[in-house]
Structure formats: structure tokens, C-alpha cells
PDB file of C-alpha atoms in Angstrom:
ATOM      1  CA  MET A 242      -7.967   9.894 -15.336  1.00 36.00           C
ATOM      2  CA  GLN A 243      -8.326   7.555 -18.288  1.00 41.00           C
ATOM      3  CA  ALA A 244      -6.172   9.921 -20.402  1.00 44.00           C
ATOM      4  CA  ALA A 245      -3.492  10.215 -17.714  1.00 43.00           C
ATOM      5  CA  PRO A 246      -0.346   8.145 -18.215  1.00 44.00           C
ATOM      6  CA  LEU A 247      -0.184   4.946 -16.201  1.00 44.00           C
ATOM      7  CA  LEU A 248       3.043   4.221 -14.374  1.00 49.00           C
ATOM      8  CA  VAL A 249       3.609   0.554 -13.587  1.00 49.00           C
ATOM      9  CA  LEU A 250       6.434  -0.507 -11.318  1.00 56.00           C
ATOM     10  CA  ASP A 251       7.206  -4.056 -12.389  1.00 60.00           C
ATOM     11  CA  VAL A 252       9.860  -5.786 -10.306  1.00 70.00           C
ATOM     12  CA  PRO A 253      10.857  -9.113 -11.889  1.00 77.00           C
ATOM     13  CA  ARG A 254       9.208 -12.056 -10.145  1.00 81.00           C
ATOM     14  CA  GLU A 255      12.520 -13.759  -9.314  1.00 85.00           C
ATOM     15  CA  ALA A 256      13.803 -10.608  -7.604  1.00 85.00           C
ATOM     16  CA  ARG A 257      10.593 -10.366  -5.556  1.00 84.00           C
ATOM     17  CA  VAL A 258      10.828 -14.050  -4.615  1.00 90.00           C
ATOM     18  CA  GLN A 259      14.429 -13.695  -3.430  1.00 90.00           C
ATOM     19  CA  TYR A 260      13.717 -10.512  -1.470  1.00 87.00           C
ATOM     20  CA  LEU A 261      10.617 -11.931   0.215  1.00 89.00           C
ATOM     21  CA  ALA A 262      12.272 -15.288   0.954  1.00 92.00           C
ATOM     22  CA  ALA A 263      15.132 -13.512   2.724  1.00 91.00           C
ATOM     23  CA  ASP A 264      12.661 -11.397   4.702  1.00 88.00           C
ATOM     24  CA  TYR A 265      10.328 -14.258   5.657  1.00 87.00           C
ATOM     25  CA  GLY A 266      13.308 -16.420   6.578  1.00 87.00           C
ATOM     26  CA  ARG A 267      13.869 -14.146   9.576  1.00 88.00           C
ATOM     27  CA  HIS A 268      10.366 -14.752  10.947  1.00 89.00           C
ATOM     28  CA  ASP A 269       9.051 -17.413  13.283  1.00 92.00           C
ATOM     29  CA  ALA A 270       8.009 -20.545  11.373  1.00 94.00           C
ATOM     30  CA  GLY A 271       4.890 -20.927  13.519  1.00 95.00           C
ATOM     31  CA  ALA A 272       3.731 -17.403  12.703  1.00 92.00           C
ATOM     32  CA  LEU A 273       4.324 -18.002   8.988  1.00 93.00           C
ATOM     33  CA  ALA A 274       2.380 -21.268   9.133  1.00 95.00           C
ATOM     34  CA  SER A 275      -0.504 -19.487  10.883  1.00 94.00           C
ATOM     35  CA  ALA A 276      -0.527 -16.813   8.177  1.00 91.00           C
ATOM     36  CA  VAL A 277      -0.633 -19.466   5.440  1.00 93.00           C
ATOM     37  CA  LEU A 278      -3.457 -21.278   7.229  1.00 94.00           C
ATOM     38  CA  ARG A 279      -5.494 -18.053   7.312  1.00 92.00           C
ATOM     39  CA  LEU A 280      -5.227 -18.011   3.508  1.00 89.00           C
ATOM     40  CA  ARG A 281      -6.265 -21.671   3.126  1.00 91.00           C
ATOM     41  CA  LYS A 282      -9.589 -20.925   1.410  1.00 89.00           C
ATOM     42  CA  ARG A 283      -7.946 -18.631  -1.102  1.00 86.00           C
ATOM     43  CA  LEU A 284      -4.835 -20.724  -1.716  1.00 89.00           C
ATOM     44  CA  GLY A 285      -6.625 -24.053  -1.915  1.00 91.00           C
ATOM     45  CA  GLY A 286      -5.807 -27.229  -0.021  1.00 92.00           C
ATOM     46  CA  LEU A 287      -2.901 -28.455  -2.142  1.00 94.00           C
ATOM     47  CA  VAL A 288      -1.045 -25.119  -2.250  1.00 93.00           C
ATOM     48  CA  THR A 289      -1.611 -24.661   1.493  1.00 94.00           C
ATOM     49  CA  LYS A 290      -0.200 -28.126   2.195  1.00 96.00           C
ATOM     50  CA  GLU A 291       2.833 -27.486  -0.031  1.00 96.00           C
ATOM     51  CA  ALA A 292       3.457 -24.049   1.513  1.00 95.00           C
ATOM     52  CA  LEU A 293       3.289 -25.499   5.043  1.00 96.00           C
ATOM     53  CA  GLY A 294       5.726 -28.224   3.977  1.00 97.00           C
ATOM     54  CA  ALA A 295       8.101 -25.614   2.578  1.00 96.00           C
ATOM     55  CA  ILE A 296       7.959 -23.690   5.870  1.00 96.00           C
ATOM     56  CA  ALA A 297       8.663 -26.882   7.824  1.00 96.00           C
ATOM     57  CA  GLU A 298      11.689 -27.534   5.577  1.00 96.00           C
ATOM     58  CA  ASN A 299      12.793 -23.879   5.890  1.00 95.00           C
ATOM     59  CA  ASP A 300      12.456 -23.538   2.102  1.00 96.00           C
ATOM     60  CA  MET A 301      11.306 -19.921   2.032  1.00 96.00           C
ATOM     61  CA  VAL A 302      11.890 -19.587  -1.714  1.00 96.00           C
ATOM     62  CA  ARG A 303       9.365 -22.366  -2.405  1.00 96.00           C
ATOM     63  CA  MET A 304       6.891 -20.995   0.150  1.00 95.00           C
ATOM     64  CA  VAL A 305       7.044 -17.523  -1.418  1.00 93.00           C
ATOM     65  CA  GLU A 306       6.661 -18.939  -4.938  1.00 93.00           C
ATOM     66  CA  LEU A 307       3.504 -20.728  -3.818  1.00 93.00           C
ATOM     67  CA  VAL A 308       1.768 -17.818  -2.096  1.00 90.00           C
ATOM     68  CA  LEU A 309       3.014 -15.080  -4.430  1.00 87.00           C
ATOM     69  CA  ALA A 310       0.713 -16.322  -7.186  1.00 82.00           C
ATOM     70  CA  TYR A 311      -2.261 -15.587  -4.904  1.00 81.00           C
ATOM     71  CA  TYR A 312      -0.982 -12.145  -3.924  1.00 77.00           C
ATOM     72  CA  ASP A 313      -0.076 -11.142  -7.473  1.00 74.00           C
ATOM     73  CA  LYS A 314      -3.554 -12.090  -8.656  1.00 71.00           C
ATOM     74  CA  SER A 315      -5.207 -10.366  -5.692  1.00 60.00           C
ATOM     75  CA  TYR A 316      -3.342  -7.075  -6.030  1.00 59.00           C
ATOM     76  CA  GLY A 317      -3.656  -7.088  -9.801  1.00 54.00           C
ATOM     77  CA  TYR A 318      -7.396  -7.548  -9.461  1.00 48.00           C
ATOM     78  CA  GLY A 319      -7.512  -4.635  -7.029  1.00 48.00           C
ATOM     79  CA  LEU A 320      -6.031  -2.321  -9.666  1.00 50.00           C
ATOM     80  CA  GLU A 321      -8.108  -3.511 -12.627  1.00 50.00           C
ATOM     81  CA  GLY A 322     -10.912  -1.186 -13.555  1.00 50.00           C
ATOM     82  CA  ARG A 323     -10.138   1.150 -10.686  1.00 48.00           C
ATOM     83  CA  LYS A 324     -11.684   4.496 -11.521  1.00 51.00           C
ATOM     84  CA  GLY A 325      -9.861   7.706 -10.771  1.00 55.00           C
ATOM     85  CA  VAL A 326     -11.205   9.963  -8.052  1.00 53.00           C
ATOM     86  CA  THR A 327     -11.820  13.393  -9.549  1.00 63.00           C
ATOM     87  CA  HIS A 328     -12.672  16.581  -7.656  1.00 64.00           C
ATOM     88  CA  ASP A 329     -11.779  20.273  -7.953  1.00 72.00           C
ATOM     89  CA  GLY A 330      -9.544  19.585 -10.981  1.00 73.00           C
ATOM     90  CA  PHE A 331      -7.548  16.873  -9.192  1.00 74.00           C
ATOM     91  CA  ASP A 332      -7.354  13.215 -10.218  1.00 73.00           C
ATOM     92  CA  GLY A 333      -6.376  10.428  -7.863  1.00 72.00           C
ATOM     93  CA  LEU A 334      -5.543   6.760  -7.983  1.00 69.00           C
ATOM     94  CA  MET A 335      -6.123   4.848  -4.760  1.00 70.00           C
ATOM     95  CA  VAL A 336      -4.017   1.736  -4.255  1.00 70.00           C
ATOM     96  CA  GLY A 337      -4.354  -0.776  -1.448  1.00 70.00           C
ATOM     97  CA  HIS A 338      -5.657  -4.140  -0.401  1.00 70.00           C
ATOM     98  CA  PRO A 339      -9.439  -4.156   0.168  1.00 68.00           C
ATOM     99  CA  GLN A 340      -9.069  -5.644   3.666  1.00 69.00           C
ATOM    100  CA  ALA A 341      -6.336  -3.213   4.766  1.00 68.00           C
ATOM    101  CA  PRO A 342      -7.376  -0.288   6.979  1.00 66.00           C
ATOM    102  CA  TYR A 343      -5.302   2.064   4.789  1.00 65.00           C
ATOM    103  CA  HIS A 344      -4.477   2.828   1.168  1.00 68.00           C
ATOM    104  CA  LEU A 345      -2.166   5.081  -0.826  1.00 69.00           C
ATOM    105  CA  GLU A 346      -3.532   7.766  -3.111  1.00 71.00           C
ATOM    106  CA  PHE A 347      -1.484   9.236  -5.951  1.00 70.00           C
ATOM    107  CA  THR A 348      -2.857  12.584  -7.113  1.00 74.00           C
ATOM    108  CA  SER A 349      -2.293  14.999  -9.955  1.00 74.00           C
ATOM    109  CA  GLN A 350      -3.838  18.270 -11.053  1.00 77.00           C
ATOM    110  CA  ALA A 351      -4.942  18.640 -14.670  1.00 73.00           C
ATOM    111  CA  GLY A 352      -2.568  20.887 -16.605  1.00 77.00           C
ATOM    112  CA  HIS A 353      -0.007  20.979 -13.789  1.00 76.00           C
ATOM    113  CA  VAL A 354       3.338  19.183 -13.908  1.00 73.00           C
ATOM    114  CA  ALA A 355       4.706  18.422 -10.445  1.00 64.00           C
ATOM    115  CA  GLU A 356       8.209  19.727  -9.905  1.00 65.00           C
ATOM    116  CA  ARG A 357      11.099  17.373  -9.264  1.00 64.00           C
ATOM    117  CA  SER A 358      11.974  19.015  -5.955  1.00 64.00           C
ATOM    118  CA  PRO A 359       9.527  19.124  -3.029  1.00 66.00           C
ATOM    119  CA  SER A 360       6.389  21.031  -3.947  1.00 69.00           C
ATOM    120  CA  PRO A 361       2.757  21.167  -2.789  1.00 70.00           C
ATOM    121  CA  GLU A 362       2.167  18.086  -4.977  1.00 68.00           C
ATOM    122  CA  HIS A 363       4.667  15.889  -3.100  1.00 68.00           C
ATOM    123  CA  LEU A 364       2.418  14.430  -0.426  1.00 68.00           C
ATOM    124  CA  LEU A 365       1.839  11.164   1.338  1.00 67.00           C
ATOM    125  CA  VAL A 366      -1.792  11.168   2.468  1.00 70.00           C
ATOM    126  CA  PHE A 367      -3.019   9.022   5.347  1.00 71.00           C
ATOM    127  CA  TYR A 368      -6.723   8.299   5.814  1.00 71.00           C
ATOM    128  CA  TYR A 369      -7.651   6.969   9.240  1.00 75.00           C
ATOM    129  CA  PRO A 370     -10.813   4.866   9.473  1.00 73.00           C
ATOM    130  CA  GLU A 371     -11.679   6.115  12.969  1.00 82.00           C
ATOM    131  CA  GLN A 372     -11.835   9.701  14.223  1.00 86.00           C
ATOM    132  CA  ALA A 373     -10.105   8.867  17.531  1.00 90.00           C
ATOM    133  CA  THR A 374      -7.135   7.284  15.734  1.00 86.00           C
ATOM    134  CA  TRP A 375      -6.839  10.326  13.467  1.00 85.00           C
ATOM    135  CA  GLU A 376      -6.981  12.711  16.439  1.00 90.00           C
ATOM    136  CA  ALA A 377      -4.253  10.717  18.218  1.00 90.00           C
ATOM    137  CA  ALA A 378      -2.013  10.920  15.126  1.00 87.00           C
ATOM    138  CA  VAL A 379      -2.570  14.689  14.860  1.00 89.00           C
ATOM    139  CA  ALA A 380      -1.799  15.110  18.572  1.00 92.00           C
ATOM    140  CA  GLN A 381       1.407  13.119  18.143  1.00 89.00           C
ATOM    141  CA  LEU A 382       2.528  15.288  15.213  1.00 87.00           C
ATOM    142  CA  ARG A 383       1.792  18.478  17.180  1.00 89.00           C
ATOM    143  CA  ALA A 384       3.606  17.099  20.239  1.00 88.00           C
ATOM    144  CA  HIS A 385       6.692  16.752  18.048  1.00 85.00           C
ATOM    145  CA  GLY A 386       6.461  20.385  16.940  1.00 85.00           C
ATOM    146  CA  TYR A 387       4.696  19.978  13.592  1.00 84.00           C
ATOM    147  CA  GLN A 388       1.913  22.411  12.751  1.00 85.00           C
ATOM    148  CA  PRO A 389      -0.692  22.128   9.977  1.00 86.00           C
ATOM    149  CA  VAL A 390      -0.038  24.079   6.777  1.00 86.00           C
ATOM    150  CA  PRO A 391      -2.558  25.135   4.109  1.00 87.00           C
ATOM    151  CA  ALA A 392      -3.110  22.381   1.561  1.00 84.00           C
ATOM    152  CA  HIS A 393      -2.617  22.997  -2.162  1.00 83.00           C
ATOM    153  CA  ASN A 394      -5.564  20.676  -2.852  1.00 81.00           C
ATOM    154  CA  PRO A 395      -8.691  22.160  -1.164  1.00 83.00           C
ATOM    155  CA  TYR A 396     -10.080  18.705  -0.375  1.00 80.00           C
ATOM    156  CA  TRP A 397      -7.556  18.170   2.413  1.00 78.00           C
ATOM    157  CA  ASP A 398      -8.368  21.465   4.141  1.00 80.00           C
ATOM    158  CA  GLN A 399     -12.022  20.413   4.136  1.00 80.00           C
ATOM    159  CA  GLN A 400     -11.477  16.772   5.139  1.00 78.00           C
ATOM    160  CA  GLY A 401      -8.345  16.781   7.277  1.00 83.00           C
ATOM    161  CA  LEU A 402      -5.031  18.466   7.934  1.00 85.00           C
ATOM    162  CA  THR A 403      -1.785  18.803   6.005  1.00 85.00           C
ATOM    163  CA  PHE A 404       1.598  18.634   7.749  1.00 81.00           C
ATOM    164  CA  GLU A 405       4.782  19.498   5.895  1.00 77.00           C
ATOM    165  CA  ASP A 406       7.819  17.236   6.074  1.00 71.00           C
ATOM    166  CA  PRO A 407      10.806  19.442   6.944  1.00 64.00           C
ATOM    167  CA  ASP A 408      13.091  17.313   4.776  1.00 55.00           C
TER     168      ASP A 408
END
């Protein structure tokens, strides 16, 4: 994995601020304030106070600028030093927030270049933390007419099921 190329999607900070400010501006101010208060220990007292003031003044740009520093640092830390998952000739990079009940995994097979059109390598893999939740998701897929297909990567046949997107 260390020799594999690293792809970094870097959206300019100002563009992220504007996008997030527009999105958060549609949410209830009380819910936003509650979310900021839950981050108080991580943001610190002064930043929390300023972010709450920005919410009260409906200044979503300022609020996002204040909390984005925390999130950028947090997500960046989550990627630093992350080791690739290697098995059966496949490498993977898992990306996600440590407290989230889900993550994304990007995989590749050594010596294999994924095609540009849909191929066995074009997958979005979901890991469910609880068996019952996984079984409910599988039942829902089957209820909508989807059936499991053999996985290109043997890990998924051993640890779960693969469903093909008809698109």
C-alpha cells in the first residue's frame, strides 16, 4: 500500500466554507447550537462561544469557519499513518470518522488496473456493525429484486454478500 499512488481530493477551503454555510443555513438554529455545544470540549470555550454567537446572528459563514478548523484537523489526523489493509493480493484504504458507525474502503488489486467502465472493481462496500442491521439491509435489497452475485474479491464472499448495481 505504501507504494500505491495516493489520491487526495482537495477542495479549496473557501469553496467548502461557502457550500457548508449554505447547507447549514437551512437548518434549525437550535439544532446547530446543540451540535456546537456537543463539541465544546474539542473546540474550546472561546471558539464555542464565538460559534454560538455566529449562529445567533445567522452568520453561517463565520460559524463554519470556526468549526471547520476542528473538523479539518480531526479528519486529517484520521488519515495520517493509516495502514493499508492487505489480503489475498488486495490493498484497501479505509476512510471514516472514528466515532461513525460506518467507513468507506477503497480497494485495488496488485497488478490490476480497474477499467473506466463498471467492472468487478467498481464497488461501494458497506460494513454494518450489528448482524441484525446487516440482515435487514440484505432483506430490503432482496425485497426490491436484487440478488447476490459472486464477488471478484474473495473476502466479500467469505464475510458478506455482493449486490450488483444495475446502472
